[in-house]
Short mmCIF file of C-alpha atoms in Angstrom, two decimals:
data_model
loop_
_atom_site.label_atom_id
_atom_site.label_comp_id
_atom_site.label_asym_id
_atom_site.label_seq_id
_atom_site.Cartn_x
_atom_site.Cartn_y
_atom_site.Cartn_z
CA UNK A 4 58.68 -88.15 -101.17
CA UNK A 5 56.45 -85.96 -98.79
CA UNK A 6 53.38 -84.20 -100.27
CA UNK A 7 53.41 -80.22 -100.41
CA UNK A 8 50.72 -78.77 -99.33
CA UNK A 9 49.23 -76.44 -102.19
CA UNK A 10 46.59 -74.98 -100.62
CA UNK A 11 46.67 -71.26 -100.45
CA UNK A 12 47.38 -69.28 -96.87
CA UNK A 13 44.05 -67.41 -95.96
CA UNK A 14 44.36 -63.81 -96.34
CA UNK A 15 43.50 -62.22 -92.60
CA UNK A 16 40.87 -59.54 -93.03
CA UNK A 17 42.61 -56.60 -90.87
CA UNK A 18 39.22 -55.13 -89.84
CA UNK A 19 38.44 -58.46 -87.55
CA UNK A 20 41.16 -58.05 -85.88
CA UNK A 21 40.74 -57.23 -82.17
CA UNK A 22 43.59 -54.95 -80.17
CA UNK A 23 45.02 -56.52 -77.63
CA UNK A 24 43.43 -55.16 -74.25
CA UNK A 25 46.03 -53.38 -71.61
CA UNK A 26 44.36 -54.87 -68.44
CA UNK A 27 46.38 -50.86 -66.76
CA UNK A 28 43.60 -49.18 -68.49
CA UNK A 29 40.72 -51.62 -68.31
CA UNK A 30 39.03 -49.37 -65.31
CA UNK A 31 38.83 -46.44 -67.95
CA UNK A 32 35.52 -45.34 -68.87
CA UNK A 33 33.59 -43.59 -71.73
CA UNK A 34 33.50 -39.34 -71.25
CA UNK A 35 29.96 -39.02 -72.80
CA UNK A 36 27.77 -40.68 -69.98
CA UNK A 37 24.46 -41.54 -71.77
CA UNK A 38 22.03 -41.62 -68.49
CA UNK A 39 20.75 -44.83 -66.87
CA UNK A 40 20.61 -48.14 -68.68
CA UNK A 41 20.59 -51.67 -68.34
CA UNK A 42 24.17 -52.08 -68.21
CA UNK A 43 24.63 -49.87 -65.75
CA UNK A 44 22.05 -51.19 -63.72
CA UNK A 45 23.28 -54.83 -63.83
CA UNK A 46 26.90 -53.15 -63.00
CA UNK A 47 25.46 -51.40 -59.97
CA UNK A 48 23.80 -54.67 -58.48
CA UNK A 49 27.11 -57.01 -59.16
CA UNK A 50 28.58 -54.32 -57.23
CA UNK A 51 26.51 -54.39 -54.37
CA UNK A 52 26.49 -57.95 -54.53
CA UNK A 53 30.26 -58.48 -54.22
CA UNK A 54 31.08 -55.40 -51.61
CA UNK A 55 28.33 -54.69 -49.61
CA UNK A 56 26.96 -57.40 -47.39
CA UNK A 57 23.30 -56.50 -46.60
CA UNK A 58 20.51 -57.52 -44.82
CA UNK A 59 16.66 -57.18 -45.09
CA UNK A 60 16.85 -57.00 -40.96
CA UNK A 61 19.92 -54.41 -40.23
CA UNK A 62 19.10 -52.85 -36.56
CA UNK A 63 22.71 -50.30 -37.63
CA UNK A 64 22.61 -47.52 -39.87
CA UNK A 65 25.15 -47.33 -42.67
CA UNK A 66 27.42 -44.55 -43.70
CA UNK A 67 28.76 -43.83 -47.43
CA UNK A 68 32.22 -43.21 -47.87
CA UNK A 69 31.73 -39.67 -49.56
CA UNK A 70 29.92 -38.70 -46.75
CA UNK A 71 32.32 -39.58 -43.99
CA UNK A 72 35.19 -37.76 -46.03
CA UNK A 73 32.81 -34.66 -46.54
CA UNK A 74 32.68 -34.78 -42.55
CA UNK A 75 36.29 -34.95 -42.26
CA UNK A 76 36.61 -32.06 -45.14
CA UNK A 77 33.92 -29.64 -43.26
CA UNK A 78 35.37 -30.71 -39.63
CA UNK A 79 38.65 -29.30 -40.76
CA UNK A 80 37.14 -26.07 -42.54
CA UNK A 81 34.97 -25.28 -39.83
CA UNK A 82 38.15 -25.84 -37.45
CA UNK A 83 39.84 -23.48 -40.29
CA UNK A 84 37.30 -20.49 -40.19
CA UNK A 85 37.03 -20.34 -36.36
CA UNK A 86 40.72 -20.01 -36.15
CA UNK A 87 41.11 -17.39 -38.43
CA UNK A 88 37.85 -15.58 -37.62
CA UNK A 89 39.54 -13.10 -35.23
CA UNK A 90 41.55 -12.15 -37.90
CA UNK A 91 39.88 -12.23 -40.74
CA UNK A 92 36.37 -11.56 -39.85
CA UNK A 93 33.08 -13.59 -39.88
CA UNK A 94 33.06 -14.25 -43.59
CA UNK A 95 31.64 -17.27 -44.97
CA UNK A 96 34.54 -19.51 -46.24
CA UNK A 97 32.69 -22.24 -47.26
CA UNK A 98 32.47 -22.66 -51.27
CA UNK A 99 31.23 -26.30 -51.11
CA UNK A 100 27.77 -26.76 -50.24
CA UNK A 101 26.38 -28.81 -47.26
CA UNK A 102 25.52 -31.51 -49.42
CA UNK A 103 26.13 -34.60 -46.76
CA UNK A 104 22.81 -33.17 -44.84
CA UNK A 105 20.72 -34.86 -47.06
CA UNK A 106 22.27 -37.94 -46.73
CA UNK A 107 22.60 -37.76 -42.67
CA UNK A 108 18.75 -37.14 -43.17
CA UNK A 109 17.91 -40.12 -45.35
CA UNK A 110 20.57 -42.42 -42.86
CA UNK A 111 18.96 -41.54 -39.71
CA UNK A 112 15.16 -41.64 -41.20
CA UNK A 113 14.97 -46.05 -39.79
CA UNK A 114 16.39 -49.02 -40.98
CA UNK A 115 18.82 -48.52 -44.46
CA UNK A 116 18.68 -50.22 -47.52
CA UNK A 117 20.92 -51.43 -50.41
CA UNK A 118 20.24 -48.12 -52.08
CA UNK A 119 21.88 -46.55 -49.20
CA UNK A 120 25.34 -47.61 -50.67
CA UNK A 121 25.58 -46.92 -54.43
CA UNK A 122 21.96 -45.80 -55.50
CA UNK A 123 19.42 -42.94 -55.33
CA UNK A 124 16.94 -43.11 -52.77
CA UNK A 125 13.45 -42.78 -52.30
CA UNK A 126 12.41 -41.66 -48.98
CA UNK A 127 9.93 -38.70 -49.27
CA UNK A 128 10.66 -34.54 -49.20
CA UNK A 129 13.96 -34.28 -46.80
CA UNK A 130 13.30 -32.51 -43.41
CA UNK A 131 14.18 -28.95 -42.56
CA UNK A 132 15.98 -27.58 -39.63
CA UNK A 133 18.92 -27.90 -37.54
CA UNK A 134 18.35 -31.45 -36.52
CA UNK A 135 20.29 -34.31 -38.22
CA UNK A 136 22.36 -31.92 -40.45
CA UNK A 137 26.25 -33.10 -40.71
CA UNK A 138 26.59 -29.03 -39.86
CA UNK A 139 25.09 -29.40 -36.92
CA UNK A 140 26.80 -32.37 -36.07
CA UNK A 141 29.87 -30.23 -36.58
CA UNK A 142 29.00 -27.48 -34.14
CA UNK A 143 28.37 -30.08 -31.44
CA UNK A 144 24.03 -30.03 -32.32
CA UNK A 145 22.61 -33.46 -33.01
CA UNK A 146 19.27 -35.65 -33.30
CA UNK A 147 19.64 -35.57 -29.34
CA UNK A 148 19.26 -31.96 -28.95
CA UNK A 149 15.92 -31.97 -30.78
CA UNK A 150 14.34 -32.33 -27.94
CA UNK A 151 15.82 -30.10 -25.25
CA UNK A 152 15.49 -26.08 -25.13
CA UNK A 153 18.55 -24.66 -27.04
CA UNK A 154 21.45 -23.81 -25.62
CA UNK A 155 24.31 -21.36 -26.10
CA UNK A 156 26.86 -21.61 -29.05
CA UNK A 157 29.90 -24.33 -28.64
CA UNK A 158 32.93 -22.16 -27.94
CA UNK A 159 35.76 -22.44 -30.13
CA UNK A 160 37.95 -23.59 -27.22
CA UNK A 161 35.53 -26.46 -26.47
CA UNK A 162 35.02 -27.26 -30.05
CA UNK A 163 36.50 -31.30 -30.53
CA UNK A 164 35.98 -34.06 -33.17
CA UNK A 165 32.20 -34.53 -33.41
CA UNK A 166 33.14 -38.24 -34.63
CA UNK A 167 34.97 -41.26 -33.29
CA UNK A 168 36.49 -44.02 -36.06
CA UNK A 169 36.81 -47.51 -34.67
CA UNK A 170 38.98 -49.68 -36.82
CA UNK A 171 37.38 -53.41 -35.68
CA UNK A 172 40.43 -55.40 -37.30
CA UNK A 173 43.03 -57.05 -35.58
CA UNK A 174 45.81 -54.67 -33.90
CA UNK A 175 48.75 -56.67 -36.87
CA UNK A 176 46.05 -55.49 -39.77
CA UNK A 177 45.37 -52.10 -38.00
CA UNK A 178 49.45 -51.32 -37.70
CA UNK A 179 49.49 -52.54 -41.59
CA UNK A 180 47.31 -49.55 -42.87
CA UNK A 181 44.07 -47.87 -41.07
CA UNK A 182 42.06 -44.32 -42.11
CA UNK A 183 43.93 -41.63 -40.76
CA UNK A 184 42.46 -40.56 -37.01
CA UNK A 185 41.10 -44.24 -36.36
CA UNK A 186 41.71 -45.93 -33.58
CA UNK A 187 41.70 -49.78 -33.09
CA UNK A 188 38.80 -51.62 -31.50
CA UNK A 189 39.10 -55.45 -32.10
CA UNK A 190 36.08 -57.68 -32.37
CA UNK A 191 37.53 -59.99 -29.82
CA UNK A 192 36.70 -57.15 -27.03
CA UNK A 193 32.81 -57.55 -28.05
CA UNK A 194 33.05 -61.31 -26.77
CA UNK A 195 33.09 -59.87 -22.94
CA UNK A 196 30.10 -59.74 -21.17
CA UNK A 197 31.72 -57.00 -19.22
CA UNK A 198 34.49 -54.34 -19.76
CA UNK A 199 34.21 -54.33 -23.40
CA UNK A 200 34.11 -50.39 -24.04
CA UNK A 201 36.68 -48.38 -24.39
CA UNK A 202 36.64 -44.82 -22.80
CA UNK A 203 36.36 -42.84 -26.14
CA UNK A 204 33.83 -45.44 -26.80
CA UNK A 205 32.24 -44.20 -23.20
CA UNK A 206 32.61 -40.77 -24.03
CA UNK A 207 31.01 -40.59 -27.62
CA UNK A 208 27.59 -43.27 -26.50
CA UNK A 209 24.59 -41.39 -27.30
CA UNK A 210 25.80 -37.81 -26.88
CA UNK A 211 24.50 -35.13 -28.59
CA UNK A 212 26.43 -34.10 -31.89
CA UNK A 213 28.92 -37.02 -31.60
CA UNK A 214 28.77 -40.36 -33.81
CA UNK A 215 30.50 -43.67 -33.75
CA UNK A 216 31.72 -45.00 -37.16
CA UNK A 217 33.14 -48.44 -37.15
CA UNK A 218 34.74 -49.77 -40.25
CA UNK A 219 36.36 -53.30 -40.92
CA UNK A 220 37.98 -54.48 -44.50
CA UNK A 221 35.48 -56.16 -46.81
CA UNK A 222 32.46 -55.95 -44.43
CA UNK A 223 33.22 -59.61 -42.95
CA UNK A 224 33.03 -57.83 -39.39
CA UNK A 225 31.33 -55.01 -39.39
CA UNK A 226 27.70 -56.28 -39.73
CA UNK A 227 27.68 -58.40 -37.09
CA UNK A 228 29.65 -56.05 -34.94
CA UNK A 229 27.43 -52.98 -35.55
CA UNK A 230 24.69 -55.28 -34.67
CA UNK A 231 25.84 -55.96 -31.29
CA UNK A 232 27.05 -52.68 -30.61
CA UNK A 233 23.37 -51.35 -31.33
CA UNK A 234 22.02 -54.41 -29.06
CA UNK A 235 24.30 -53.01 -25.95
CA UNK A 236 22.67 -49.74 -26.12
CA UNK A 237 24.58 -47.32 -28.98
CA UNK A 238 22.16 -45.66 -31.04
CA UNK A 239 24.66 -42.97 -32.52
CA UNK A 240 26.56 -45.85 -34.52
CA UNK A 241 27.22 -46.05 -38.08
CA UNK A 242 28.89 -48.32 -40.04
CA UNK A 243 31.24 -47.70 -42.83
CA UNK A 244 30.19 -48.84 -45.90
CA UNK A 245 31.81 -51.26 -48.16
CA UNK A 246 34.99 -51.13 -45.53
CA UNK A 247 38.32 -50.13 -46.56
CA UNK A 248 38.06 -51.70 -50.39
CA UNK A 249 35.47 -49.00 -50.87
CA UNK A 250 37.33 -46.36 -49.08
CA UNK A 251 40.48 -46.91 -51.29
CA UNK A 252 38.61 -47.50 -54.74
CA UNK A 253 37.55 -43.51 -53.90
CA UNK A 254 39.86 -42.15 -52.40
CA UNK A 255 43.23 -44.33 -52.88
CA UNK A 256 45.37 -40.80 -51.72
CA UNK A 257 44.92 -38.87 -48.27
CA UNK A 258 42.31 -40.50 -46.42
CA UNK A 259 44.61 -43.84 -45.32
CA UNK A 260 48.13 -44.32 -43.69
CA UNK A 261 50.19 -47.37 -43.98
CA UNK A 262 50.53 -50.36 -46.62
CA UNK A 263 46.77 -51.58 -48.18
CA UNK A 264 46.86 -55.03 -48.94
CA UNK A 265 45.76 -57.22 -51.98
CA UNK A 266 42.11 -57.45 -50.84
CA UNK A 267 41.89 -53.81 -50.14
CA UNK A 268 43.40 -52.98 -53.01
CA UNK A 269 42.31 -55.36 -55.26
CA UNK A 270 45.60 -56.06 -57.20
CA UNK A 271 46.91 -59.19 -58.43
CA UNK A 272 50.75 -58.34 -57.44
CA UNK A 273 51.49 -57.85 -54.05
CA UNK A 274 52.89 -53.89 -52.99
CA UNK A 275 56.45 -53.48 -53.34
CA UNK A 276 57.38 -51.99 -50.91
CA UNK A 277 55.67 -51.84 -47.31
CA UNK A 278 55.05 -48.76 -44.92
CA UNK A 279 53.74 -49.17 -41.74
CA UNK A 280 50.65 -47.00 -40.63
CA UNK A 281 52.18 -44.04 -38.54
CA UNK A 282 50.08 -41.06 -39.31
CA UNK A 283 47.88 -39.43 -36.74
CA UNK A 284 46.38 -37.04 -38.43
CA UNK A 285 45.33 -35.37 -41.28
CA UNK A 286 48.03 -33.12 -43.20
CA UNK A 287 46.97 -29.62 -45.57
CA UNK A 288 48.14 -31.62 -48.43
CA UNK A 289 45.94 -34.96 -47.10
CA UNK A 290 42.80 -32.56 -47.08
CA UNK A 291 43.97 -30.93 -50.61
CA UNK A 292 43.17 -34.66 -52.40
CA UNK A 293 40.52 -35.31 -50.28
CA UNK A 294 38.88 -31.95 -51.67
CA UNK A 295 40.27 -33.05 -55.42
CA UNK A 296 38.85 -36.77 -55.19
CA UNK A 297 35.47 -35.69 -53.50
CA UNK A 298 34.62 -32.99 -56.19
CA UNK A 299 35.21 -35.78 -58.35
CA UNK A 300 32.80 -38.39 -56.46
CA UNK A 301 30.39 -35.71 -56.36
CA UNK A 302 30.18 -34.25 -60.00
CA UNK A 303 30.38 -38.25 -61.48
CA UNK A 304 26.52 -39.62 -61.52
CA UNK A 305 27.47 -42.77 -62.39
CA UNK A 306 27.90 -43.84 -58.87
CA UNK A 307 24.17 -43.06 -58.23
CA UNK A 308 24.90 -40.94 -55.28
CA UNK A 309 22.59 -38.69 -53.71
CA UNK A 310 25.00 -36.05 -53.07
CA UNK A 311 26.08 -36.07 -57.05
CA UNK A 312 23.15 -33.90 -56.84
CA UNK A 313 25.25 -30.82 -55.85
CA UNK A 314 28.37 -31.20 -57.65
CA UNK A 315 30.86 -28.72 -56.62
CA UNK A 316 33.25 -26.67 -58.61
CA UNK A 317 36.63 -28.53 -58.02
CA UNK A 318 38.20 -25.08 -59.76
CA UNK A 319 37.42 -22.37 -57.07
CA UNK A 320 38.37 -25.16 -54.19
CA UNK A 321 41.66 -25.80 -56.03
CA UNK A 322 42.37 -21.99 -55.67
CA UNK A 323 40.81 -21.53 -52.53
CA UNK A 324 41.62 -24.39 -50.56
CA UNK A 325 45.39 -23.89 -50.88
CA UNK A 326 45.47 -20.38 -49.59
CA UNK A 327 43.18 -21.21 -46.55
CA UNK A 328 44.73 -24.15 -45.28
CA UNK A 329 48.58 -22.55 -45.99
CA UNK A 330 46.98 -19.55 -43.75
CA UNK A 331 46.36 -22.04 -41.12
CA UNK A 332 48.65 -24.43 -41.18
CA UNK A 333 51.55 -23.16 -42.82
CA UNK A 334 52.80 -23.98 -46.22
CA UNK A 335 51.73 -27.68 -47.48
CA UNK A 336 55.10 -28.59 -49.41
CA UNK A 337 56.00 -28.65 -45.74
CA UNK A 338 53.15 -31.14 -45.05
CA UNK A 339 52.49 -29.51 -40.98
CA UNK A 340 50.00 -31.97 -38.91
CA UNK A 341 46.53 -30.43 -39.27
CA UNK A 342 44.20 -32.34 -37.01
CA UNK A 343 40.49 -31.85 -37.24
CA UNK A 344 40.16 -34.28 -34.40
#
């Protein structure tokens, strides 16, 4: 005869009970940011420690992700104003504030930091003038021209992208997915001793207003190829970064074309479906969630950047950004190439 157990079934106390976590929403947040802690903090340098690959001797200066896209943003509104300024007049169309200047300021001041990436900086009273500004890198004036007597307004005819985007990956990765406008520059072509530059590469070295941003996935290239880019003589050359991980945790709608992968995207299911990069420029409704996703990079001060210091008001750009682009470009349900560069 088998023994019965008679001991009684614990009764389960309903308030220990943990909910089951949904890993879809495990990237959601608090609303009520309480300031800077220790949490954060510890957050911020895991963060730099697994995407950003930094060193104490970095001859390259680096570039944030917000503040390329704010370039891309004012290229196109500043290609937007002087096309409709015959018509229209020689209002100021502008409602977001040149907040990238700062940041082009703090980049160019010597050799960058971690803080460049993720954090606030520290690097005295920003300087005044036209020199340095991502405006003035806009209209064609750059840390070149400080030096040489000024010269007469770029005409609107002769106005052209004031940056060039070098995608260092392999052509199979670049065809995969790429940022919209780059074009592809292996790292195999820096292994010449002669012959290695391409002629946009030739055409944007060192001249005034123009800047060369390089970019590679994960920032397993682009270190050591900004370094010997900056070795060979190119002192306008920035690199992207945190790559094209960073670029998509930001901004994962309008600023790419193509398929991301796994490591871009950092997913544990492979995409369904697979697109090949095709799109040469940017479209009205690209620059539309570029606008939406920056105001929202800008106004969140968790990220610790610099330019959160002048959030915009993602409201009047909403209303206004529609009607000036559609004036331009046409209407954006159509989606009609607009191309900034």
């Amino acid at each position: 005869m088998s023994a019965v157990s008679t001991a009684k079934p614990k009764k389960s106390d309903p308030l220990s009970k943990k909910t089951p976590e949904n890993p879809k929403y495990a990237h959601i947040r608090h609303t009520v940011d309480t300031g800077s802690s220790v949490t954060k903090y510890l957050e911020k340098i895991e963060d730099i420690r697994k995407n950003y690959r930094f060193k104490k001797d970095e001859v390259f200066k680096r570039m944030k992700v917000t503040t390329f896209v704010q370039l891309i943003v004012q290229v196109a509104e500043f290609e937007a104003r002087n096309s409709t300024q015959s018509t229209i007049g020689n209002g100021n169309y502008t409602d977001r504030p040149d907040t990238a200047d700062l940041e082009v300021q703090h980049i160019q001041r010597g050799s960058p930091v971690p803080s460049l990436a993720v954090t606030e900086g520290d690097y005295g009273e920003p300087r005044t003038g036209a020199r340095s500004t991502l405006q003035g890198v806009v209209k064609g004036v750059g840390e070149i021209d400080s030096a040489r007597p000024p010269q007469a307004a770029t005409k609107v005819e002769d106005f052209s992208c004031p940056y060039l985007l070098l995608d260092i990956r392999d052509a199979d990765s670049f065809e995969d997915c790429h940022i919209i406008t780059a074009k592809n520059y292996p790292t195999s072509m820096l292994s010449r001793a002669t012959n290695y530059e391409s002629k946009d590469m030739l055409a944007f070295k060192n001249q005034p207003g123009k800047i060369i941003v390089v970019y590679d996935e994960d920032e397993r290239l682009g270190p050591n190829a900004a370094t010997t880019l900056v070795q060979r003589g190119y002192d306008n050359l920035f690199l992207l970064s945190g790559g094209l991980r960073i670029a998509y945790r930001y901004f994962p709608e309008g600023l790419m074309t193509g398929t991301p992968n796994q490591n871009i995207t950092e997913s544990t299911k492979p995409p369904k479906t697979k697109e090949k990069a095709s799109q040469k420029s940017f479209t009205t409704f690209d620059l539309e969630k570029l606008h939406t996703q920056l105001d929202s990079q800008l106004s969140d001060r968790s990220v610790g950047s610099r330019l959160s210091n002048a959030s915009t008001v993602s409201s009047r750009m909403g209303q206004t950004s529609t009607s000036r682009f559609s004036s331009v470009s046409g209407s954006v349900s159509g989606r009609p190439p607009f191309k900034p560069c």
